[in-house]
Amino acid sequence: MELDLDRAARRFAKDTSARAKEAASKREKLRAEREATRAIAARREAAKAAEEAAAAAAAAVEAEHRAADLERNRGVYYSEQLRPILSRAAEERGIVRRCDKAQLPPSAAASLSDASHNGVAAFEISVPATGAATHATLLDFGAPEGAIGLPEPLLRGSFARFQPVEQRFRLEVEDVKALLESELMRRTTLSVGDTILPEPAVSLIDTDLEADTSLLPLLSAGGVLLSIRCPDGSRCVRRLEPDAPLEAAFLLAEAGWVEQPGTAPLPPAFKLAAQFPRRVFARDGAAAVSLAAAGLGGAQEALLIELPSE
């Protein structure tokens, strides 16, 4: 009888211990779940606060830009995020200066109703994801709501400098003046980043624009015989003055770069390198340093084009 009671007592103690452990495990699990829930809530609150702070900062910047635009544009302000669509309206109407004509949606008319007293309605178009920007003039308000109609491809301009960036320009273009006149007649604005590159942004309406092609001076003798080798093995050679800016070497490389079909253009971040002794030259500051000051003042100098690593 006593043996049975001992076994029952041990079994009871074992069951009690198991239930206590199970209860403790449940309490620990519940505590962990509550802590996880609080942590998630805290992260959500922090994310919400960060979003609100970012929105407030963006609103402050937008308000500052709005105030500046209102003052600069004499009470006219328009800023919207629109979806770009192809527009051939200017081409179909036979407009010569059509390459930078844009169509806005009808809702923009109210915001721009007072723009007529400012002259031609020119505005900036930018891509927030890349930072790329150009300028355009208003064609009409015929775009669908939420969209801006753009064709395929400001200060009043007084001077623009054009730099050839492909060797075929020198080989194929015989009349540079005629080419520039033909291209400019199809535009009302120019922006850095367009095919033809002027000062940051200018209007071409009712103005005599002085144009200059930035061709490097050619020496028949003396100076520095500069040879630049491209990755494909081709070379571009030019004789320059020792006091010519190092920038001239970069211009020579760009003008001598031959783009084969299907290949990428010369990356803007390319560098020039001399081998003996090895020296690497970057574009930044090159306009303020002469060839001689950069150690390239000898009778003959050779450089290699180095492309940026991916």
Coordinates of N, CA, C and O in Angstrom, one line a residue, residues 159-177 179-180 211-219 238-241 244-245 247-256:
F159 N 25.7 83.5 -76.5 CA 26.9 82.8 -76.9 C 26.8 81.3 -76.6 O 26.2 81.0 -75.5
A160 N 27.2 80.5 -77.5 CA 27.2 79.0 -77.2 C 28.5 78.5 -77.8 O 28.9 78.8 -79.0
R161 N 29.1 77.6 -77.1 CA 30.3 76.9 -77.7 C 30.0 75.4 -77.9 O 29.5 74.7 -77.1
F162 N 30.4 75.0 -79.1 CA 30.1 73.6 -79.5 C 31.3 72.8 -79.6 O 32.3 73.3 -80.2
Q163 N 31.4 71.6 -79.0 CA 32.6 70.7 -79.1 C 32.2 69.4 -79.8 O 31.4 68.7 -79.3
P164 N 32.9 69.1 -80.9 CA 32.7 67.8 -81.5 C 33.1 66.7 -80.5 O 34.2 66.8 -79.9
V165 N 32.4 65.6 -80.5 CA 32.7 64.5 -79.6 C 32.9 63.2 -80.3 O 33.2 62.2 -79.7
E166 N 32.8 63.2 -81.6 CA 33.1 62.0 -82.4 C 34.1 62.4 -83.6 O 34.0 63.5 -84.2
Q167 N 35.0 61.5 -83.9 CA 35.9 61.8 -85.0 C 35.2 61.9 -86.3 O 35.7 62.7 -87.2
R168 N 34.1 61.3 -86.5 CA 33.4 61.4 -87.8 C 32.9 62.8 -88.1 O 32.7 63.1 -89.2
F169 N 32.8 63.6 -87.0 CA 32.4 65.0 -87.3 C 33.4 65.7 -88.2 O 33.1 66.4 -89.1
R170 N 34.7 65.4 -87.9 CA 35.8 66.1 -88.7 C 35.8 65.4 -90.1 O 36.3 66.1 -91.0
L171 N 35.5 64.2 -90.2 CA 35.6 63.5 -91.5 C 34.4 63.7 -92.4 O 34.5 63.7 -93.6
E172 N 33.2 63.9 -91.8 CA 32.0 63.9 -92.6 C 31.4 65.3 -92.8 O 30.6 65.5 -93.7
V173 N 31.6 66.2 -91.8 CA 31.0 67.5 -91.9 C 31.9 68.5 -92.6 O 33.0 68.8 -92.1
E174 N 31.5 69.0 -93.7 CA 32.3 70.0 -94.5 C 31.9 71.4 -94.1 O 32.8 72.3 -94.1
D175 N 30.6 71.7 -93.9 CA 30.2 73.1 -93.7 C 29.6 73.1 -92.3 O 28.4 72.8 -92.1
V176 N 30.4 73.4 -91.3 CA 30.0 73.5 -89.9 C 28.9 74.5 -89.7 O 27.9 74.3 -89.0
K177 N 29.1 75.7 -90.3 CA 28.1 76.8 -90.1 C 26.7 76.4 -90.6 O 25.7 76.6 -89.9
L179 N 25.6 73.4 -90.8 CA 25.0 72.4 -90.0 C 24.4 73.0 -88.7 O 23.3 72.6 -88.3
L180 N 25.1 73.9 -88.1 CA 24.6 74.6 -86.9 C 23.3 75.4 -87.2 O 22.4 75.4 -86.4
A211 N 27.8 81.6 -82.1 CA 28.2 80.2 -82.0 C 29.6 80.0 -82.3 O 30.2 80.7 -83.2
D212 N 30.3 79.2 -81.5 CA 31.7 78.9 -81.7 C 31.9 77.4 -81.6 O 31.4 76.8 -80.6
T213 N 32.6 76.8 -82.5 CA 33.0 75.4 -82.3 C 34.3 75.3 -81.7 O 35.3 76.0 -82.1
S214 N 34.4 74.5 -80.6 CA 35.7 74.4 -79.8 C 36.6 73.5 -80.5 O 36.9 72.4 -79.9
L215 N 37.2 73.8 -81.6 CA 38.1 73.0 -82.3 C 39.5 73.3 -81.8 O 39.9 74.5 -81.6
L216 N 40.3 72.4 -81.5 CA 41.7 72.6 -81.0 C 42.6 73.2 -82.0 O 42.5 72.9 -83.2
P217 N 43.4 74.2 -81.6 CA 44.3 74.8 -82.6 C 45.3 73.8 -83.1 O 45.8 72.9 -82.4
L218 N 45.6 74.0 -84.4 CA 46.5 73.0 -85.1 C 47.9 73.7 -85.3 O 47.9 74.8 -86.0
L219 N 48.9 73.1 -84.8 CA 50.3 73.6 -85.1 C 51.0 72.7 -86.1 O 50.8 71.5 -86.1
R238 N 47.7 65.1 -82.2 CA 47.6 66.6 -82.5 C 48.8 67.3 -81.8 O 49.3 66.9 -80.8
R239 N 49.3 68.3 -82.5 CA 50.4 69.1 -82.0 C 49.8 70.3 -81.3 O 49.1 71.1 -81.9
L240 N 50.2 70.5 -80.0 CA 49.6 71.5 -79.2 C 50.7 72.3 -78.5 O 51.9 71.9 -78.4
E241 N 50.3 73.5 -78.1 CA 51.3 74.4 -77.4 C 51.5 73.8 -76.0 O 50.6 73.3 -75.4
A244 N 49.0 75.0 -73.5 CA 47.6 74.6 -73.7 C 47.1 73.9 -72.5 O 47.8 73.2 -71.8
P245 N 45.8 74.1 -72.1 CA 45.3 73.4 -70.9 C 45.3 71.9 -71.1 O 45.1 71.4 -72.2
E247 N 43.0 70.2 -70.4 CA 41.6 69.9 -70.9 C 41.7 69.6 -72.4 O 40.8 68.8 -72.9
A248 N 42.6 70.2 -73.1 CA 42.7 70.0 -74.5 C 43.0 68.5 -74.8 O 42.5 68.0 -75.9
A249 N 43.7 67.8 -74.0 CA 44.0 66.4 -74.2 C 42.7 65.6 -74.1 O 42.4 64.7 -74.9
F250 N 41.8 66.0 -73.2 CA 40.5 65.3 -73.0 C 39.6 65.6 -74.2 O 38.9 64.7 -74.7
L251 N 39.6 66.9 -74.7 CA 38.8 67.2 -75.9 C 39.3 66.4 -77.1 O 38.5 66.0 -77.9
L252 N 40.7 66.3 -77.2 CA 41.2 65.5 -78.3 C 40.8 64.1 -78.2 O 40.4 63.4 -79.2
A253 N 40.8 63.5 -77.0 CA 40.3 62.1 -76.9 C 38.9 61.9 -77.2 O 38.5 61.0 -77.9
E254 N 38.0 62.9 -76.8 CA 36.6 62.8 -77.2 C 36.4 62.9 -78.7 O 35.6 62.2 -79.3
A255 N 37.1 63.9 -79.3 CA 37.0 64.1 -80.7 C 37.5 62.9 -81.5 O 37.0 62.6 -82.6
G256 N 38.5 62.2 -81.0 CA 39.1 61.0 -81.7 C 38.4 59.7 -81.5 O 38.7 58.7 -82.1

